[in-house]
Tab-separated table of C-alpha atoms in Angstrom:
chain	number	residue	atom	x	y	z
A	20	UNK	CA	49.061	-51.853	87.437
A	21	UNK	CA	45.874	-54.044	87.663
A	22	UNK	CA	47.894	-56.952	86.846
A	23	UNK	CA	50.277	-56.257	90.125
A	24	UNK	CA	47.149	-55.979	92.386
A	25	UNK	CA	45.313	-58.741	90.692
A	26	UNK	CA	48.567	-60.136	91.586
A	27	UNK	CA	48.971	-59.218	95.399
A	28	UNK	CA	45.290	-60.260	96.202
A	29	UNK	CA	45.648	-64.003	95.017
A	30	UNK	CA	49.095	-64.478	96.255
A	31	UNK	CA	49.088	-62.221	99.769
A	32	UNK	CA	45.369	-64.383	100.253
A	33	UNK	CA	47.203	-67.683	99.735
A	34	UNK	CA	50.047	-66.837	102.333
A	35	UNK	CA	48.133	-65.837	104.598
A	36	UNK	CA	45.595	-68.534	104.414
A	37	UNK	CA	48.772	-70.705	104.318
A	38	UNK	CA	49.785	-68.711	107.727
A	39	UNK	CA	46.768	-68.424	109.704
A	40	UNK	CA	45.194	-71.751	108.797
A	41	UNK	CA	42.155	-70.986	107.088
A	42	UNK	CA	42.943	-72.740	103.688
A	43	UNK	CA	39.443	-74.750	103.630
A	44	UNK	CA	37.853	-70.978	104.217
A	45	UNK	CA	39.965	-69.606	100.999
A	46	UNK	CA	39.340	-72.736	98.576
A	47	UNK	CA	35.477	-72.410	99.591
A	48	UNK	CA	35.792	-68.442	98.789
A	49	UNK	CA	37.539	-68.708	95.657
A	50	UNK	CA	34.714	-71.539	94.540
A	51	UNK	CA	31.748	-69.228	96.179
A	52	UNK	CA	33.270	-66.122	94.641
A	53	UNK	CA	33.070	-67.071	91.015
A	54	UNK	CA	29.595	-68.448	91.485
A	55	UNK	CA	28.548	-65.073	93.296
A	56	UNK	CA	30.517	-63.429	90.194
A	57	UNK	CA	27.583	-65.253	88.208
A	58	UNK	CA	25.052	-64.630	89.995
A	59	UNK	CA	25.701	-60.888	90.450
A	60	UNK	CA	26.201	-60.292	86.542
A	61	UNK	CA	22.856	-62.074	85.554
A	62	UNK	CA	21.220	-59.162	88.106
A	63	UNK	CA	23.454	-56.666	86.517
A	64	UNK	CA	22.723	-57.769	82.725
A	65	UNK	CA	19.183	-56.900	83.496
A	66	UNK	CA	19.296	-53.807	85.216
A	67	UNK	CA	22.333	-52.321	82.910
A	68	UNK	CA	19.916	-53.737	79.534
A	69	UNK	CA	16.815	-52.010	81.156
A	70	UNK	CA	19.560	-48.253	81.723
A	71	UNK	CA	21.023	-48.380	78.633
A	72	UNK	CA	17.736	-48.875	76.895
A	73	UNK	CA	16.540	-45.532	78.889
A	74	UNK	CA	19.631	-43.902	78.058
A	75	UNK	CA	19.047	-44.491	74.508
A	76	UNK	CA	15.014	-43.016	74.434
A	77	UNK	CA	17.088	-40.040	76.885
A	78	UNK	CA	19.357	-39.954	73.839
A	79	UNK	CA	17.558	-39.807	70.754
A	80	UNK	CA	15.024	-37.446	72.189
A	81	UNK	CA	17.988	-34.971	73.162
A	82	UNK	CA	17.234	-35.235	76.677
A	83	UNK	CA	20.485	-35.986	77.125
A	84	UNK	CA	22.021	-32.586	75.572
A	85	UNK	CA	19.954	-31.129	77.317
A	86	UNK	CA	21.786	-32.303	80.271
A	87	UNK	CA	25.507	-31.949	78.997
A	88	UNK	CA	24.727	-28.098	78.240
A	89	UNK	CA	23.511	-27.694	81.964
A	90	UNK	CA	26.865	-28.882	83.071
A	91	UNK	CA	28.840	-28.373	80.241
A	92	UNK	CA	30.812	-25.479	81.754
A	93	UNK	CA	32.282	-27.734	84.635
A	94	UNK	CA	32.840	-30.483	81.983
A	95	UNK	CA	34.598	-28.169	79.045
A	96	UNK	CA	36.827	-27.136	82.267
A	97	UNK	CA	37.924	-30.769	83.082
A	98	UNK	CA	37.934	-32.020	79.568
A	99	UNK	CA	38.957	-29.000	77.591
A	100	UNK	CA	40.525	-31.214	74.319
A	101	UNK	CA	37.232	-33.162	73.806
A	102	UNK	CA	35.414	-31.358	70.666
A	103	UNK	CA	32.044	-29.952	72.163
A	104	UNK	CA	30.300	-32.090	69.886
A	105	UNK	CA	31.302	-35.345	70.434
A	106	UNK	CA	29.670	-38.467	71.801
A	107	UNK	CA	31.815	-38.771	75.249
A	108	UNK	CA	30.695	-36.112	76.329
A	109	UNK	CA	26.850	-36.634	76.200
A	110	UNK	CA	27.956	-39.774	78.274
A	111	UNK	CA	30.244	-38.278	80.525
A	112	UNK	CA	27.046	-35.765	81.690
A	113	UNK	CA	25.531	-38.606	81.925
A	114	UNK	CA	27.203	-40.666	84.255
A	115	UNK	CA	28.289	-37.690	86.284
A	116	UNK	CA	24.713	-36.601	86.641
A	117	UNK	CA	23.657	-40.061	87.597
A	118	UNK	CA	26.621	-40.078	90.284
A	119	UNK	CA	25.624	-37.198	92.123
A	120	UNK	CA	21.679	-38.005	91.654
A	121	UNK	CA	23.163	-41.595	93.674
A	122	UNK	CA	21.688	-43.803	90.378
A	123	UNK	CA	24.610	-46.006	91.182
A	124	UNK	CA	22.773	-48.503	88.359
A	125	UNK	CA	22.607	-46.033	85.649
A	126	UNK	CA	25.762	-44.123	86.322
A	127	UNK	CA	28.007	-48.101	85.285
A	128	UNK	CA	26.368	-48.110	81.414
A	129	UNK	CA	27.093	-44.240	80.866
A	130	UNK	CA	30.239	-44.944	82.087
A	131	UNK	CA	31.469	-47.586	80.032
A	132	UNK	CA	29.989	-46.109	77.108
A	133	UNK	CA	31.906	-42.976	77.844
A	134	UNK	CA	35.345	-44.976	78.295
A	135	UNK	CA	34.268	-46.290	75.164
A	136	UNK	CA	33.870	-43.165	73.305
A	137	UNK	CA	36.941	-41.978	74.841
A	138	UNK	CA	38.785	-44.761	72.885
A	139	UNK	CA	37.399	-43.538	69.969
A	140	UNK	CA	38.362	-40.274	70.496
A	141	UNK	CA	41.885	-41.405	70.242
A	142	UNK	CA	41.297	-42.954	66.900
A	143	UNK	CA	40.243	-40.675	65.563
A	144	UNK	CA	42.985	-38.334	67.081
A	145	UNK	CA	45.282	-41.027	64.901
A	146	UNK	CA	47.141	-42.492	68.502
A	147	UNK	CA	48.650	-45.767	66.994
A	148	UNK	CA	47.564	-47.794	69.909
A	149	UNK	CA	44.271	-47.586	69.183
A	150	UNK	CA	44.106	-47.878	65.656
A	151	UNK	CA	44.958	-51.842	65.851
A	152	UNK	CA	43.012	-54.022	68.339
A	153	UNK	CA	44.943	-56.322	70.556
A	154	UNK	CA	47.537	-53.370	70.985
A	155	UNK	CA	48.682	-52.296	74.577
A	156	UNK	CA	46.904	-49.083	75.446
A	157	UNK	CA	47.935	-46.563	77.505
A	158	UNK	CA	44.927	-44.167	79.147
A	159	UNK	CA	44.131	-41.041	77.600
A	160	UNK	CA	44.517	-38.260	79.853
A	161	UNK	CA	40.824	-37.864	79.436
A	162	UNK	CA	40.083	-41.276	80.331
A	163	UNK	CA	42.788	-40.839	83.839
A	164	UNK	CA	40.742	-37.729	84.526
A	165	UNK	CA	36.801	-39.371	83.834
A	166	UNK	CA	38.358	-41.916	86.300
A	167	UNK	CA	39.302	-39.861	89.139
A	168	UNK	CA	36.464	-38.352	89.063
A	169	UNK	CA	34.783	-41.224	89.616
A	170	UNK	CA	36.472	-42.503	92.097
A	171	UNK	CA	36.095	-39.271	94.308
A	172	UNK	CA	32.941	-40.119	94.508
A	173	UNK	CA	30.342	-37.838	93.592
A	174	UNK	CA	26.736	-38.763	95.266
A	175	UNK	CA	25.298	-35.919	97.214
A	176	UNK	CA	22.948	-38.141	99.489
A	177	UNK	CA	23.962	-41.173	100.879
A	178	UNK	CA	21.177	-43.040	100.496
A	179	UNK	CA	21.834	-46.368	101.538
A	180	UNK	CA	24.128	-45.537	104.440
A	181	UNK	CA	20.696	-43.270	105.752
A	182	UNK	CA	19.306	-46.842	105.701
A	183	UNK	CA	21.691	-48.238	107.517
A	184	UNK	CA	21.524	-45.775	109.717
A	185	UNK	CA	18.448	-45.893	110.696
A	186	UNK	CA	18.603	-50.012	110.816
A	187	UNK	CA	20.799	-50.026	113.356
A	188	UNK	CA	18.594	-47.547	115.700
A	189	UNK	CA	20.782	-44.145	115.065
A	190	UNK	CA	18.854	-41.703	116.903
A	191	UNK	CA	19.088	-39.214	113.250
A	192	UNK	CA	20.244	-41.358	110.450
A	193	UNK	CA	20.191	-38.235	108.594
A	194	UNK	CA	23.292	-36.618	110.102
A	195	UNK	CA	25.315	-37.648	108.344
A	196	UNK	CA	24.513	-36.070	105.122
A	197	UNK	CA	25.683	-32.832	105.666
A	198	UNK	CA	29.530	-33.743	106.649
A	199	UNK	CA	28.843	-36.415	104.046
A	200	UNK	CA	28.436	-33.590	101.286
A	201	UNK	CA	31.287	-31.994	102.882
A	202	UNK	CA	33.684	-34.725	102.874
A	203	UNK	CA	32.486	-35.618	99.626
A	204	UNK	CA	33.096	-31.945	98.306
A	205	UNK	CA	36.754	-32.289	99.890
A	206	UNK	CA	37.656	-35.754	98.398
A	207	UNK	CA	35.916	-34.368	94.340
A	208	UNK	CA	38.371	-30.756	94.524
A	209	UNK	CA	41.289	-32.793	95.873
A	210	UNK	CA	41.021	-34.607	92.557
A	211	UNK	CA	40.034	-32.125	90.057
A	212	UNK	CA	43.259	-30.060	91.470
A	213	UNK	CA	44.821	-32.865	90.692
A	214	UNK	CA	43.668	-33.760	87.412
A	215	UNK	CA	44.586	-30.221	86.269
A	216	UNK	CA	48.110	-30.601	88.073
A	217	UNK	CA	48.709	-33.430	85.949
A	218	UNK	CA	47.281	-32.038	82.537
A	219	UNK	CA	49.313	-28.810	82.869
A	220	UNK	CA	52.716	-30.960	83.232
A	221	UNK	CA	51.645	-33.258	80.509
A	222	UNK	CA	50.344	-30.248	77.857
A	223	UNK	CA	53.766	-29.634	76.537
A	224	UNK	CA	54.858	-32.728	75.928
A	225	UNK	CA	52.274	-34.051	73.717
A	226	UNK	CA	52.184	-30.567	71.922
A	227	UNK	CA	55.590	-32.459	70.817
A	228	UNK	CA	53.979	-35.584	69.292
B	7	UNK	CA	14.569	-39.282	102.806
B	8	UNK	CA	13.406	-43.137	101.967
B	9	UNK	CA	10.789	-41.338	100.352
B	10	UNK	CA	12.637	-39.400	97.832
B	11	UNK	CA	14.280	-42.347	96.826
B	12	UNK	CA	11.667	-44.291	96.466
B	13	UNK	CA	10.514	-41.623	94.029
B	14	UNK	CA	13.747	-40.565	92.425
B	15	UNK	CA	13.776	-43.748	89.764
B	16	UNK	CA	10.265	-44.214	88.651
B	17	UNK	CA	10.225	-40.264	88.422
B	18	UNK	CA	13.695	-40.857	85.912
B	19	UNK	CA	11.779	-43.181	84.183
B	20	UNK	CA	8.443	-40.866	83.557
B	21	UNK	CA	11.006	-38.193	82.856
B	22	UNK	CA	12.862	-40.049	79.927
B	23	UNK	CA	9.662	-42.028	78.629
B	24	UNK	CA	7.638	-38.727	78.593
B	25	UNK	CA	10.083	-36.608	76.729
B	26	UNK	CA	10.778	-38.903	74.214
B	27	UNK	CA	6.906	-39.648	73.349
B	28	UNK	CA	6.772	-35.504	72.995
B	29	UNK	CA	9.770	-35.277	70.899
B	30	UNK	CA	8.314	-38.607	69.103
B	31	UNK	CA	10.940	-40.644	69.142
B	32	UNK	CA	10.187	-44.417	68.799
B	33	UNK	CA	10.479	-44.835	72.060
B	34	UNK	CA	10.181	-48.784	72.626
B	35	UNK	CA	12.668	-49.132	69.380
B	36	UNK	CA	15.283	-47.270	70.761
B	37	UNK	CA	14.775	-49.039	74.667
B	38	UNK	CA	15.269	-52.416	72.734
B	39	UNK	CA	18.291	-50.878	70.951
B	40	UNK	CA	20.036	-49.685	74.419
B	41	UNK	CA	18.758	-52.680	75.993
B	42	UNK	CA	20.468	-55.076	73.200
B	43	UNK	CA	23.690	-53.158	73.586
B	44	UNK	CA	23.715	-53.453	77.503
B	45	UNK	CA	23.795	-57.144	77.041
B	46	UNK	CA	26.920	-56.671	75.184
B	47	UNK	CA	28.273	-54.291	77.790
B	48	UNK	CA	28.150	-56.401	80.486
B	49	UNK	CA	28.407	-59.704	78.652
B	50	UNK	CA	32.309	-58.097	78.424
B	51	UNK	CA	33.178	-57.391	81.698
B	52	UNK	CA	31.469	-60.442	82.904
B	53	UNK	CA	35.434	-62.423	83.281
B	54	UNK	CA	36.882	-59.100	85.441
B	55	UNK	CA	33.851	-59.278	87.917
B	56	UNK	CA	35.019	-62.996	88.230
B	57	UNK	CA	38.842	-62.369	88.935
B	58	UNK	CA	37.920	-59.534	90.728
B	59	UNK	CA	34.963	-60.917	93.181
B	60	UNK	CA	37.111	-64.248	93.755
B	61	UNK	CA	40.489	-62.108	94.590
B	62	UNK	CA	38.429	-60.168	97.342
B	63	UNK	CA	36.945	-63.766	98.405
B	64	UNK	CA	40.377	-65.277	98.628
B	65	UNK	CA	41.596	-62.248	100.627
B	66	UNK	CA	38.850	-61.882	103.083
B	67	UNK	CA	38.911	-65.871	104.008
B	68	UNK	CA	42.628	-65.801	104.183
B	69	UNK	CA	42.483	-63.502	107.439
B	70	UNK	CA	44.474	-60.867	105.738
B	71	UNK	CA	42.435	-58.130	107.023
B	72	UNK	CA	42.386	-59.389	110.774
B	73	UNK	CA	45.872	-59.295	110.436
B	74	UNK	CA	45.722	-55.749	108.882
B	75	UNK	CA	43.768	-54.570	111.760
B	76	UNK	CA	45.841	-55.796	113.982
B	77	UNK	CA	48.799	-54.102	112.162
B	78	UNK	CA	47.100	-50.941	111.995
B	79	UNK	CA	45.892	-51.105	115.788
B	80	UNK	CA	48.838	-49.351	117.127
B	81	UNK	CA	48.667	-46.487	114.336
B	82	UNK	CA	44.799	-46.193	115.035
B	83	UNK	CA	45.233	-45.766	119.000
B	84	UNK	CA	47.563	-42.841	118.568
B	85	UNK	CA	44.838	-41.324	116.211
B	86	UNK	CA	42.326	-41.876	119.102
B	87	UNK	CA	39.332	-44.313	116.799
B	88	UNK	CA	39.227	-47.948	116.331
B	89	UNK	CA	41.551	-49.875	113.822
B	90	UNK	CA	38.234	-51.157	112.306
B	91	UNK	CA	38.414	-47.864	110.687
B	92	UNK	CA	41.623	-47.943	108.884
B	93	UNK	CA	40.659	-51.841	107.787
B	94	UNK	CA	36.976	-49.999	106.381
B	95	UNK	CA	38.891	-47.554	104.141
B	96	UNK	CA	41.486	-50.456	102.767
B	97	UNK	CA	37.905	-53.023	102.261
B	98	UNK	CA	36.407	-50.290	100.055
B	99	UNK	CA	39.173	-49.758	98.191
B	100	UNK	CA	38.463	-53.351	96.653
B	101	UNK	CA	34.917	-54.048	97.167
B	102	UNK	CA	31.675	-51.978	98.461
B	103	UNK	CA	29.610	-55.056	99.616
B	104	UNK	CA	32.495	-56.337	102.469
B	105	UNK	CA	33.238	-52.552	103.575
B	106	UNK	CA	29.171	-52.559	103.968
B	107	UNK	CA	29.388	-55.867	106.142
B	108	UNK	CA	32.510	-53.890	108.114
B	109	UNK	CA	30.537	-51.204	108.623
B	110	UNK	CA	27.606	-53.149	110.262
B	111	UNK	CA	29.698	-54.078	112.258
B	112	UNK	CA	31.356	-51.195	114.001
B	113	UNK	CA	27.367	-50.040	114.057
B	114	UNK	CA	26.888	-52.830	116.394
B	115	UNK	CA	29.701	-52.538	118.570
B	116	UNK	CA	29.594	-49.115	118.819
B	117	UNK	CA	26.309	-47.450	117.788
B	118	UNK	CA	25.781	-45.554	114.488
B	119	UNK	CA	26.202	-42.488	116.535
B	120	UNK	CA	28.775	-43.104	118.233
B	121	UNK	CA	32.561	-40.927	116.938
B	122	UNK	CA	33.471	-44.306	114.879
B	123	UNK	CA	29.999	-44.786	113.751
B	124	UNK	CA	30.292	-41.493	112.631
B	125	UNK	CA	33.334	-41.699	110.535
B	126	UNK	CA	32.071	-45.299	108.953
B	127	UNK	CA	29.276	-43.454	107.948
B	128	UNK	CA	31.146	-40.698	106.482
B	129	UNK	CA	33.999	-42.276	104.750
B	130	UNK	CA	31.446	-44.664	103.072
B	131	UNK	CA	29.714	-41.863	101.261
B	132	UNK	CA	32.797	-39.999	100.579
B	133	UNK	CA	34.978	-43.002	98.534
B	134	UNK	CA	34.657	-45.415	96.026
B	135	UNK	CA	35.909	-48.893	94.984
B	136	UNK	CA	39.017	-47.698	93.336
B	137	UNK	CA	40.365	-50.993	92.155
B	138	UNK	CA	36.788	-52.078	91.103
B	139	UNK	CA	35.818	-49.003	89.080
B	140	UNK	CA	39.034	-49.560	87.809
B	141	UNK	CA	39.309	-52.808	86.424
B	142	UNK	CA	35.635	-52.595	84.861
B	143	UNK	CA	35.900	-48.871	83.172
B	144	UNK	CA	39.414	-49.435	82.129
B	145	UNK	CA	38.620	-52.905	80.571
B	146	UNK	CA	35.663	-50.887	78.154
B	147	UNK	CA	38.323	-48.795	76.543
B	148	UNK	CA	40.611	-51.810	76.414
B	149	UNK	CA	43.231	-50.366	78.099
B	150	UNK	CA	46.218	-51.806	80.224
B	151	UNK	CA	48.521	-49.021	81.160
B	152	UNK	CA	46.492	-46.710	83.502
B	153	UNK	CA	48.773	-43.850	84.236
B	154	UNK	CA	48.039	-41.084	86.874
B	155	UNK	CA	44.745	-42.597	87.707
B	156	UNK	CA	45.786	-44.950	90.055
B	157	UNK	CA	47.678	-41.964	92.425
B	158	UNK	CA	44.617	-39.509	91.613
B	159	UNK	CA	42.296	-41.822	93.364
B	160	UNK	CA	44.166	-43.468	95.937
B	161	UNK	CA	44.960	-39.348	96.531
B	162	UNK	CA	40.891	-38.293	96.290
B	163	UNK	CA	39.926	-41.547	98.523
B	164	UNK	CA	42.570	-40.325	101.160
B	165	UNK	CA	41.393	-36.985	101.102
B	166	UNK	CA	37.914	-38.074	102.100
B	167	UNK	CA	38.819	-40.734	104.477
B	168	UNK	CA	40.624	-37.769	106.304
B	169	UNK	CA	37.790	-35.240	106.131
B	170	UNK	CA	35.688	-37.846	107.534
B	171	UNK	CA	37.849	-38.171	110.702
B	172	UNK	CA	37.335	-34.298	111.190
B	173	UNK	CA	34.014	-33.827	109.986
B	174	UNK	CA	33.083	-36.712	112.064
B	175	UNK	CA	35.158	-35.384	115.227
B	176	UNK	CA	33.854	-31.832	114.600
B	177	UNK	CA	30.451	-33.124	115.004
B	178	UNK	CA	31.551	-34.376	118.464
């Protein structure tokens, strides 16, 4: 799938370019892109080194079980094949708590040490495709379902937008946080009806396996 | 607001720091551990920022999404906002820094308060970089064949983008 829109973003940018004239403008981005690339991963190695080294203190001082038990209903509900005591969950929590807290920086690490985990959770579970590296791997229902999740978005307080707000002389930058919450509420239950639409159809079928 | 988050990191910070000096764990040890690993965490997904960053580059100098807005202009009349709007939600799909510039923008054409303003504001909080979260969280587990997540989030990020027309509309 990536590979398609990978795909349609290089090629539909070149024919267009091509068609409106601004081929200069498109080699300069594609040059100034992978520089900015660069430059935007040496500010993330330091912030995601400086998160992951809290999340390991939060870790080994069981801080962060602390956290997964708080929420661990609503998790066990989404994720009800993950065995309560293994790692991806610990950095699910994490991650979701960071989310909704708007820790945009913290939530990335916990994240992809959660996919992580979730790839060993189908090792262990014996799925061939992860046994061997260099395999193609198909997503684990859990890992489709941490995704979505993500993706609807789960910050409670939009932070920078309140900023932007304000910027830009809004006479309550504020207002928008309670439709915000709202919408945000709308677009999160839209996709955990959805995950569980998709992990009923699918339960049978790799009872099978 | 600004000053709650102000305070909510440095409070995470005395939060983690202070619990793990009472439950004496070696605290700076275990930062340097994390910290070593998060070098190898992003050292990895260094390459799909690249492709990803320059495809968005290449897209937004090409004019595609002028000519997506002016595609969409006829769809976003009958809806009764701006076809800025329906350009916003496709930007964030792929990157959150442009939809912020797009965003700006309708602020200063229209005013932050204003019924567009509104739903920028709205559908910024409410949706994510699906393609970006993607590419990096899918690229940790090593994994190429995504399944359902692709239609749960384009689903979700639809969802919100159409509360935030109401929401913002309700708000009058």
């Amino acid at each position: 799938m990536l590979n398609y829109i990978w795909g349609f973003m290089i090629l539909i940018g070149v024919l267009c370019g091509v068609a409106t004239g601004n081929m200069e403008a498109v080699t300069n981005a594609a040059i100034d892109s992978a520089g900015e690339a660069i430059s935007l991963c040496i500010t993330m190695v330091g912030v995601v080194a400086l998160w992951m080294g809290m999340m390991q203190i939060a870790q080994e001082a069981g801080l962060v079980d602390r956290l997964t038990r708080g929420i661990s209903p609503f998790l066990h509900f989404l994720f009800p094949r993950i065995p309560r005591d293994h790692p991806a969950f610990g950095y699910i929590a994490t991650n979701v708590i960071a989310n909704i807290l708007g820790l945009g920086w913290a939530c990335t690490p916990a994240g992809l040490k959660a996919m992580e985990e979730l790839a060993n959770l189908e090792r262990e579970r014996g799925n061939p495709q992860y046994l061997q590296e260099g395999k193609e791997r198909v997503a684990s229902r859990e890992m489709c379902i941490f995704l979505i999740l993500n993706i609807s978005s789960l910050e409670l307080i939009p932070v920078n937008m309140i900023a932007y707000r304000s910027q830009y002389g809004s006479a309550n930058p504020a207002r928008v946080v309670a439709p915000a919450i709202a919408a945000t509420l709308i677009s999160t239950i839209t996709a955990v009806l959805f995950c569980k639409w998709k992990d009923r159809g699918m339960r049978g079928r790799d009872a099978n396996k | 607001m600004t000053y709650v988050s102000n305070f909510i990191i440095p409070a995470v910070f005395f939060l983690v720091v202070g619990y793990g000096l009472i439950g004496r764990v070696k605290i700076y040890e275990s930062f340097l551990k994390g910290a070593a690993e998060g070098l190898k965490v992003v050292l990895d997904i260094v390459p799909t920022l690249i492709g990803l960053i320059v495809g968005v580059g290449v897209l937004r100098a090409s004019g595609f999404f002028d000519l997506l807005e002016n595609f969409l202009a006829p769809v976003a009349k009958i809806c009764g906002f701006p076809a800025q709007i329906l350009s916003l939600l496709a930007v964030k799909m792929f990157s959150s820094s442009a939809a912020t510039g797009l965003v700006l923008d309708i602020f200063s054409a229209y005013g932050p308060d204003s019924y567009p303003g509104m739903i920028a504001s709205i559908m910024m909080s409410c949706t994510e970089t699906v393609f970006y979260t993607m590419s990096v969280y899918f690229l940790a587990a090593k994994v190429t064949k995504t399944r359902f997540t692709m239609a749960g989030a384009l689903l979700a990020t639809f969802a919100g983008a159409v509360a935030s027309i109401f929401l913002a509309a309700g708000m009058g």
